[in-house]
PDB file of C-alpha atoms in Angstrom:
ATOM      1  CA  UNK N 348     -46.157 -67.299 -27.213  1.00  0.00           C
ATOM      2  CA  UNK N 349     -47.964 -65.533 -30.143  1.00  0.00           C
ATOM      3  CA  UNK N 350     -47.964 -69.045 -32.308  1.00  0.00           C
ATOM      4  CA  UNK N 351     -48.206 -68.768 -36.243  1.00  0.00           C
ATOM      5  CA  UNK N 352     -48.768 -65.415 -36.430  1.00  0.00           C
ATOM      6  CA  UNK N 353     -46.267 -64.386 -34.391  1.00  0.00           C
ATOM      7  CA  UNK N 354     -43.994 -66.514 -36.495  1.00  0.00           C
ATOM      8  CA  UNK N 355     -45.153 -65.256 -39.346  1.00  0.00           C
ATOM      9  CA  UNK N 356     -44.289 -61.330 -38.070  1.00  0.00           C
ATOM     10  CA  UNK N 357     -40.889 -62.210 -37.149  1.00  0.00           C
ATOM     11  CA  UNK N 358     -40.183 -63.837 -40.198  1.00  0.00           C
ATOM     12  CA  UNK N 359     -41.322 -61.220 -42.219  1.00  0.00           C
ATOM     13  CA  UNK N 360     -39.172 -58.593 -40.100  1.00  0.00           C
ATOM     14  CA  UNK N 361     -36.321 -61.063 -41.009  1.00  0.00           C
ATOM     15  CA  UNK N 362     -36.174 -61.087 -44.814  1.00  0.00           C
ATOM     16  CA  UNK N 363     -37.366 -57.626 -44.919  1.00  0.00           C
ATOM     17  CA  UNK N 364     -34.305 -56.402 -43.039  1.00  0.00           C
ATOM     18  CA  UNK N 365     -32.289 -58.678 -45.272  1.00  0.00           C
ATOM     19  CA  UNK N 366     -33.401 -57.498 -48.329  1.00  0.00           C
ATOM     20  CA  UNK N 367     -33.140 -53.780 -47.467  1.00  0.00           C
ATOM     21  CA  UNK N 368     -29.710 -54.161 -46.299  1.00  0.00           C
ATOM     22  CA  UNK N 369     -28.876 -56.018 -49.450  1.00  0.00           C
ATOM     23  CA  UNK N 370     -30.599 -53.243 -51.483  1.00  0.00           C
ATOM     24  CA  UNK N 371     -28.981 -50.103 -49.549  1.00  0.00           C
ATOM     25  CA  UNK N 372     -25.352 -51.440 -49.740  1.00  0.00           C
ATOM     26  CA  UNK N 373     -25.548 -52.732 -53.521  1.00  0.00           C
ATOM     27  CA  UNK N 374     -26.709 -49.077 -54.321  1.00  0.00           C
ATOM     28  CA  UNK N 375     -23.797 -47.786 -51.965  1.00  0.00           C
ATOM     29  CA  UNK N 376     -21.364 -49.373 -53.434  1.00  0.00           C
ATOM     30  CA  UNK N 377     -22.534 -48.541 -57.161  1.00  0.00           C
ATOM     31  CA  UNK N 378     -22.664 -44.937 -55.958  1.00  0.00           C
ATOM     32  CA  UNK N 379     -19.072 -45.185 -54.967  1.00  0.00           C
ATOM     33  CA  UNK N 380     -18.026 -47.251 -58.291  1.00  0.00           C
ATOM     34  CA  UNK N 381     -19.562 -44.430 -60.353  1.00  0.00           C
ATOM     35  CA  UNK N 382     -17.922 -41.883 -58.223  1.00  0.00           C
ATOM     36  CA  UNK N 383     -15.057 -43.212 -59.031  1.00  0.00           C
ATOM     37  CA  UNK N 384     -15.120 -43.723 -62.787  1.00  0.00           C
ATOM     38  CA  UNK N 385     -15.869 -39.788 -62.787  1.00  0.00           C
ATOM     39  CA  UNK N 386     -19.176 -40.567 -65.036  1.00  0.00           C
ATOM     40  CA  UNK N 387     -17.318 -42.230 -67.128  1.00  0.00           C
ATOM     41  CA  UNK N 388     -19.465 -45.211 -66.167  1.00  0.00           C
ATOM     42  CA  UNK N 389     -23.333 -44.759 -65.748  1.00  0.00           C
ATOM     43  CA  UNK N 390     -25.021 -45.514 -62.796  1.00  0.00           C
ATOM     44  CA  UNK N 391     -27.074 -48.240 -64.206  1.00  0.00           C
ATOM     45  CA  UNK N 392     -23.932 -49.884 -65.504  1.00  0.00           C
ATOM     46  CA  UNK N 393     -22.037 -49.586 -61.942  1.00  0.00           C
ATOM     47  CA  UNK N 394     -25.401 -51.014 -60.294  1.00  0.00           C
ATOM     48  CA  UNK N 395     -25.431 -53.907 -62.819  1.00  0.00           C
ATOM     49  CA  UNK N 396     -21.250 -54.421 -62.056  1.00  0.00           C
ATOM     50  CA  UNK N 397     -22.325 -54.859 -58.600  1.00  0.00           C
ATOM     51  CA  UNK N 398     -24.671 -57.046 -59.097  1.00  0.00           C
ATOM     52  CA  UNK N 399     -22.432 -59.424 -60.719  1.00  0.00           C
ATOM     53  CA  UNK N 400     -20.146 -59.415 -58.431  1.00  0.00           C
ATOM     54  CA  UNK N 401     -22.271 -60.107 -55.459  1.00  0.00           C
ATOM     55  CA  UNK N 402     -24.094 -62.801 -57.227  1.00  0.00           C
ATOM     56  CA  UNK N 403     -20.787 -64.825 -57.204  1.00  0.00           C
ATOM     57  CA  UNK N 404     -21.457 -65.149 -53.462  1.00  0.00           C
ATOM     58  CA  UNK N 405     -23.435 -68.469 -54.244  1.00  0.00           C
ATOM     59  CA  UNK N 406     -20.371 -70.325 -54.822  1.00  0.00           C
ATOM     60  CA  UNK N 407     -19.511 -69.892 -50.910  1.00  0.00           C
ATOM     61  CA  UNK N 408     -20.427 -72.873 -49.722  1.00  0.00           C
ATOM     62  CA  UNK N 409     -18.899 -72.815 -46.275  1.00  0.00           C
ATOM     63  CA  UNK N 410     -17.760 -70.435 -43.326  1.00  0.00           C
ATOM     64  CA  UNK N 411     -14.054 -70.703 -43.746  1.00  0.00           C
ATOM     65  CA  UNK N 412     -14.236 -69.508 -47.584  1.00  0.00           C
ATOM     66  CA  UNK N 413     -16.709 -66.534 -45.883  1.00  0.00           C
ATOM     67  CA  UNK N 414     -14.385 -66.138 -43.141  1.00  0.00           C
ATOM     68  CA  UNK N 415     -10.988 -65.408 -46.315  1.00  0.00           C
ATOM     69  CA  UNK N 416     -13.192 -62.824 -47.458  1.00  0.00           C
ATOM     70  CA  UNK N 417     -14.068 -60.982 -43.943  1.00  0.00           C
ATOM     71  CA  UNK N 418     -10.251 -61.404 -43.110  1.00  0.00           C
ATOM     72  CA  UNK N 419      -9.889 -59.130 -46.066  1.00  0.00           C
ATOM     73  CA  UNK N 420     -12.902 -56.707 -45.545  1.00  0.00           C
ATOM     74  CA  UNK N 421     -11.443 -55.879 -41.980  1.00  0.00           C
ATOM     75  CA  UNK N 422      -8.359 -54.951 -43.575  1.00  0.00           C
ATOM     76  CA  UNK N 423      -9.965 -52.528 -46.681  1.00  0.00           C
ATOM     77  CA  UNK N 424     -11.928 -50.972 -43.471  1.00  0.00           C
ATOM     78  CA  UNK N 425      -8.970 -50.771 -41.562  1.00  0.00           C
ATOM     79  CA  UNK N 426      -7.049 -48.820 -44.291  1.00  0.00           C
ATOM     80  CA  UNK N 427     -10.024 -46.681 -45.534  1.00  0.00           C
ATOM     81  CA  UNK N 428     -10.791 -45.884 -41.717  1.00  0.00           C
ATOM     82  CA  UNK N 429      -6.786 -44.782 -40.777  1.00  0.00           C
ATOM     83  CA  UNK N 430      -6.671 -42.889 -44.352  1.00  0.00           C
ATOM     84  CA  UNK N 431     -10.098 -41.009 -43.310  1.00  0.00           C
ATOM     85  CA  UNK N 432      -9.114 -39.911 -40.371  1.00  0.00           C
ATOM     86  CA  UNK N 433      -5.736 -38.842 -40.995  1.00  0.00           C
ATOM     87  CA  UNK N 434      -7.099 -36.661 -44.139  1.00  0.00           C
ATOM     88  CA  UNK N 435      -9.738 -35.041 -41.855  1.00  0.00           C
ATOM     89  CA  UNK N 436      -6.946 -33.956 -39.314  1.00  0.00           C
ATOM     90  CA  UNK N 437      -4.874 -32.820 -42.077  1.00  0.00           C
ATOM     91  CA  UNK N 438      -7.793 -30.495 -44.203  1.00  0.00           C
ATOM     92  CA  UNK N 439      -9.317 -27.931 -42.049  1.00  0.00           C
ATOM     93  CA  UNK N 440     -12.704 -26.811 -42.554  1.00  0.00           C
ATOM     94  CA  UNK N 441     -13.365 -23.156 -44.796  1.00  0.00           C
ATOM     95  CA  UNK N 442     -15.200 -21.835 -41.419  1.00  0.00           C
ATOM     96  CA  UNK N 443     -15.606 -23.147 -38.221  1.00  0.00           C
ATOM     97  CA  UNK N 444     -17.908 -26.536 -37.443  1.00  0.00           C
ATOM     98  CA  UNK N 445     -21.488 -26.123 -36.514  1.00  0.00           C
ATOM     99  CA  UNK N 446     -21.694 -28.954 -34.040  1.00  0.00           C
ATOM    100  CA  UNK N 447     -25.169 -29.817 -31.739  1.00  0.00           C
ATOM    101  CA  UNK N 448     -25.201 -31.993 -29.066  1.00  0.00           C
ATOM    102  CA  UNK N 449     -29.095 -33.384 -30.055  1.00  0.00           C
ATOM    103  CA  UNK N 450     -29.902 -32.497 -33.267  1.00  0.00           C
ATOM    104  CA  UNK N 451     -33.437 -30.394 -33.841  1.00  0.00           C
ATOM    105  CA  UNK N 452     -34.175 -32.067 -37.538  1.00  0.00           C
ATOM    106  CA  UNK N 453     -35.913 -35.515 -36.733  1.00  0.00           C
ATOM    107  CA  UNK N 454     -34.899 -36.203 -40.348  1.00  0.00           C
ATOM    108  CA  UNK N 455     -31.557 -36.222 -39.661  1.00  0.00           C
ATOM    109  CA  UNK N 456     -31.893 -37.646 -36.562  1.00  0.00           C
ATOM    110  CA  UNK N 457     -33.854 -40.887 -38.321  1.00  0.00           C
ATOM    111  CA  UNK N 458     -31.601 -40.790 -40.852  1.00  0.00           C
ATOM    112  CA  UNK N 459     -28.424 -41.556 -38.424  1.00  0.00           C
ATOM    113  CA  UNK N 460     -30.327 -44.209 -36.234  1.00  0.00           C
ATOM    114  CA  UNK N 461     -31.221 -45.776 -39.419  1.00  0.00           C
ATOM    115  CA  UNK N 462     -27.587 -46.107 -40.760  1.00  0.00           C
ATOM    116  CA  UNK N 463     -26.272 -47.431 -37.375  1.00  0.00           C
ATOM    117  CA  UNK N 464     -29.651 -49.919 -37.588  1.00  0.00           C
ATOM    118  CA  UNK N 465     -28.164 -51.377 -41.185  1.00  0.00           C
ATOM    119  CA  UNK N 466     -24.382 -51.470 -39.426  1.00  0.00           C
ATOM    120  CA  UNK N 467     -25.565 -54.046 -37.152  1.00  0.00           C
ATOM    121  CA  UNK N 468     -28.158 -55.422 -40.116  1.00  0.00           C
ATOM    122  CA  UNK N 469     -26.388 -58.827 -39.527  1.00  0.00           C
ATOM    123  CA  UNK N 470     -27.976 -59.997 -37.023  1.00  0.00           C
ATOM    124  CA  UNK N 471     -31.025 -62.111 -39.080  1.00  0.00           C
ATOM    125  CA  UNK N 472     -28.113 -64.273 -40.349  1.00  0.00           C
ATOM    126  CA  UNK N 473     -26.360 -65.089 -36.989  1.00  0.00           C
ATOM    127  CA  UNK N 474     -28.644 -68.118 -35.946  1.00  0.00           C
ATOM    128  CA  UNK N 475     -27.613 -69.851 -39.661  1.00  0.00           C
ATOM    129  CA  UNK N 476     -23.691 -68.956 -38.412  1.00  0.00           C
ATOM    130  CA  UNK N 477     -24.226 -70.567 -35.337  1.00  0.00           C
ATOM    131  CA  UNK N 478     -25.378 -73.521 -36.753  1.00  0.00           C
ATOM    132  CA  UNK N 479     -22.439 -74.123 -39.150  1.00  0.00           C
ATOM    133  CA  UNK N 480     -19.954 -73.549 -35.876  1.00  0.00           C
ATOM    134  CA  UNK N 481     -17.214 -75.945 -35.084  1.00  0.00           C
ATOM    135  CA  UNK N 482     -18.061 -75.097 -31.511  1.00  0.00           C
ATOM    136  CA  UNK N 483     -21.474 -73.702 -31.183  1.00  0.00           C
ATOM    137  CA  UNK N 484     -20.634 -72.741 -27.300  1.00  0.00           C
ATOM    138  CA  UNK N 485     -17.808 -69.687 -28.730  1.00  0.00           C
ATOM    139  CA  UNK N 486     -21.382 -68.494 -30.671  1.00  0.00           C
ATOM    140  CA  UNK N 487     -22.015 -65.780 -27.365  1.00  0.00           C
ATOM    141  CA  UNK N 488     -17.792 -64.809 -26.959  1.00  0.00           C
ATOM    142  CA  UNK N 489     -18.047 -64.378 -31.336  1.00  0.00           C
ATOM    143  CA  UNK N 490     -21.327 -61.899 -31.483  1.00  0.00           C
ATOM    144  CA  UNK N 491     -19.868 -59.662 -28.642  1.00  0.00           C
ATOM    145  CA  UNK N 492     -16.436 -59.332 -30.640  1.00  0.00           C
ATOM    146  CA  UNK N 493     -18.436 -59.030 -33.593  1.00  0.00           C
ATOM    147  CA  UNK N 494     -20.817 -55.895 -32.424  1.00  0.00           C
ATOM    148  CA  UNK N 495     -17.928 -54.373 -30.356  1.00  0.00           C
ATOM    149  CA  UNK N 496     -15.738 -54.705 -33.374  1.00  0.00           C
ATOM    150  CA  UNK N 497     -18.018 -52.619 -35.709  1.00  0.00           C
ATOM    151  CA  UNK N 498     -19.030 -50.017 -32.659  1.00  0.00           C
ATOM    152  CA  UNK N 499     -14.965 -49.536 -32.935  1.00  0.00           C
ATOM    153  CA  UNK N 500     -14.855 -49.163 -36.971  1.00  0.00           C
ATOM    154  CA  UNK N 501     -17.898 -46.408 -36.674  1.00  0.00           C
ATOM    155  CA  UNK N 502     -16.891 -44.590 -33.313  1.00  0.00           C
ATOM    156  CA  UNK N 503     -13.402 -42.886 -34.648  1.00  0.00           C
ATOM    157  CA  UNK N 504     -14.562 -41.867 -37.952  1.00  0.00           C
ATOM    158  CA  UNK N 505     -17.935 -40.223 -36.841  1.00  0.00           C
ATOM    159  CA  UNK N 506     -16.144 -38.548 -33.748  1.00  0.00           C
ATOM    160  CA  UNK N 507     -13.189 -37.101 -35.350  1.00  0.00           C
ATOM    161  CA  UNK N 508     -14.549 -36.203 -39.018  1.00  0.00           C
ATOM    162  CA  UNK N 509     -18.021 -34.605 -36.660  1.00  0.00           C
ATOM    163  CA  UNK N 510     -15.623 -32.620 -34.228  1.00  0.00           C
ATOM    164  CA  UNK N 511     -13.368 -31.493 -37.471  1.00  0.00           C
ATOM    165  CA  UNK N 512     -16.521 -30.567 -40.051  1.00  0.00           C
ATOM    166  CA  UNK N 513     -19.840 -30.778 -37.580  1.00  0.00           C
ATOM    167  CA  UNK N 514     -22.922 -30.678 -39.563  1.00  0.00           C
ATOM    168  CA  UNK N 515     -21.316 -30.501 -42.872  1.00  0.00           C
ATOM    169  CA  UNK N 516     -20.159 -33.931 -42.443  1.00  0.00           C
ATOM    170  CA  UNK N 517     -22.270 -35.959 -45.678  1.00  0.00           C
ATOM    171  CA  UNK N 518     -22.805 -39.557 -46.004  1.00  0.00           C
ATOM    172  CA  UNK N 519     -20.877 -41.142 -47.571  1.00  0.00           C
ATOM    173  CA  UNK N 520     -18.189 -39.299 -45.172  1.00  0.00           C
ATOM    174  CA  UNK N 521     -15.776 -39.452 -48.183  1.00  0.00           C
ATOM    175  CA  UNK N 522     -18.301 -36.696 -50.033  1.00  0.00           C
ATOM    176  CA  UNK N 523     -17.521 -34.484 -46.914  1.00  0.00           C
ATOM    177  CA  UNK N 524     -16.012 -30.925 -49.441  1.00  0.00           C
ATOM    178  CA  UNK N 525     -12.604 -31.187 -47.932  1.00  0.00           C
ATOM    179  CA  UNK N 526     -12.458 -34.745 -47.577  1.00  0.00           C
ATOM    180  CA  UNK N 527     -13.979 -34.908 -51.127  1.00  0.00           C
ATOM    181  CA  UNK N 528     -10.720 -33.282 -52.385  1.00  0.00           C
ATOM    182  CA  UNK N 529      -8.285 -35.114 -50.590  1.00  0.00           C
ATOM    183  CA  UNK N 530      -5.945 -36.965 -52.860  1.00  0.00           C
ATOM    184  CA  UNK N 531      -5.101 -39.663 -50.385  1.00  0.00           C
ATOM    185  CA  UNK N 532      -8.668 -40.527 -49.949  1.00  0.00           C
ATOM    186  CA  UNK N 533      -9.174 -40.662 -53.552  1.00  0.00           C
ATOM    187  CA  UNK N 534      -6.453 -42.973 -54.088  1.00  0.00           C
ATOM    188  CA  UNK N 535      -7.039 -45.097 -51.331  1.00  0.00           C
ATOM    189  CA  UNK N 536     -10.573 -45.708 -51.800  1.00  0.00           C
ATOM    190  CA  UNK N 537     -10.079 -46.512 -56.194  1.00  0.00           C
ATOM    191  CA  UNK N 538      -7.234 -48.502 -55.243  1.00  0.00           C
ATOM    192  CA  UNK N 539      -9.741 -50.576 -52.405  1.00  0.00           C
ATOM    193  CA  UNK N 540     -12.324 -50.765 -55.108  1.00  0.00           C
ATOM    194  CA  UNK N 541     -10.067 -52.439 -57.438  1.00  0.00           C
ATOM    195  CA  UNK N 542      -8.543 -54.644 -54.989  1.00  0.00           C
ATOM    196  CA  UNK N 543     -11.730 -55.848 -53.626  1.00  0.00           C
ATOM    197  CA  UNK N 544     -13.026 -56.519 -57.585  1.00  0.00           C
ATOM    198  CA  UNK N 545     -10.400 -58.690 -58.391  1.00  0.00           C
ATOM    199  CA  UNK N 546      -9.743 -60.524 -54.718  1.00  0.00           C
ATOM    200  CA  UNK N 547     -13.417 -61.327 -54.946  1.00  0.00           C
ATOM    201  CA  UNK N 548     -12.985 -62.966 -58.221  1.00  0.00           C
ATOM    202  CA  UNK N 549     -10.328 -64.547 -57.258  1.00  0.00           C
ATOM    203  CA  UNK N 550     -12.273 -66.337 -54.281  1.00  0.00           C
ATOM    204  CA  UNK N 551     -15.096 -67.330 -56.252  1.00  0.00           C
ATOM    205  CA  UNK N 552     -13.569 -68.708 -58.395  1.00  0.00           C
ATOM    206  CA  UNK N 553     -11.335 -70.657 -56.446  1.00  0.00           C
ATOM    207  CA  UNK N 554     -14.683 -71.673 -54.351  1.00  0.00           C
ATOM    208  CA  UNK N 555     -16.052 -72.767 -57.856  1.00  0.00           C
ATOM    209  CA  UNK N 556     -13.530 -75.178 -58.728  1.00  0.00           C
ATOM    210  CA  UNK N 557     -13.074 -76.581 -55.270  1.00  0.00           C
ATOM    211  CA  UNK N 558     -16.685 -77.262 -55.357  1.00  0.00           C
TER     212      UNK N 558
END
């Protein structure tokens, strides 16, 4: 309806949202690597770690060898998500929760709509999925179970660890004080990290000599 330069907008909405999800969740997960490594490890060195690792994403050549590695992201998530909330229920807060039901700071509000805008960041990618489907007519039954799927990995986590710490809850939830402290947490996540590292190695590689 708008012709080139409508094209033009939508395309540039595209990559943009690509590339600042890309950017936000590298720096995430070098945050957490660094965490980690208790400074032993600069920051610039766990950014540049990342990086190599996601760069061995170009030898994924087709959905199934995507598909091994989401198999195994559900299952960190699943374990980081049950370990999360179970540490939250078992540390109690110093002093009661502050909770609001709207909150006053716009900041904070924009902050939170932002991070549930980069959950569902995905979506820019979804026409290239569809595309490389065996059956493009499961593509509607496959983005439902994917949204509905990731509204069900954020709901528990922000409800529970909210209602047990209200604002004092941080992002990163993990950086929460009590949850911060939580052996089981600690564990859980270096032991994810480490997995992940060498599984995605593993993968690539594999992907590497099969192509």
């Amino acid at each position: 309806m708008c012709g080139r330069p409508g094209r033009w907008f939508v395309n540039s909405q595209v990559h943009i949202t690509l590339v600042g999800v890309a950017i936000v969740y590298h720096l995430l997960a070098a945050l957490n690597i660094h965490s980690l490594a208790a400074d032993s490890l600069s920051m610039a060195a766990s950014v540049a770690l990342v990086a190599a690792l996601v760069w061995l994403h170009v030898f994924l050549k087709t959905l199934g060898e995507v598909a091994l590695l989401s198999y195994f992201n559900i299952a960190v998530n699943v374990a980081l998500l049950c370990t999360v909330v179970a540490a939250s229920l078992e540390r109690p807060p110093a002093s009661p929760p502050r909770t609001a039901l709207v909150a006053s700071d716009a900041f904070a509000f924009g902050s939170a709509f932002a991070s549930f805008g980069f959950a569902y960041g995905v979506h820019p990618v979804l026409p290239s999925v569809r595309a490389s489907m065996r059956s493009p007519r499961l593509y509607p039954r496959t983005v439902v179970a994917s949204m509905a799927g990731t509204l069900l990995f954020y709901l528990p986590i922000s409800a529970v660890c909210y209602a047990r710490y209200g604002d004092a809850v941080r992002s990163p939830v993990m950086d929460t004080p009590p949850l911060a402290g939580s052996p089981a947490v600690r564990i859980v996540t270096a032991a994810i990290t480490a997995i992940v590292d060498v599984t995605m190695a593993v993968i690539f590689l594999a992907a590497a000599i099969v192509v």
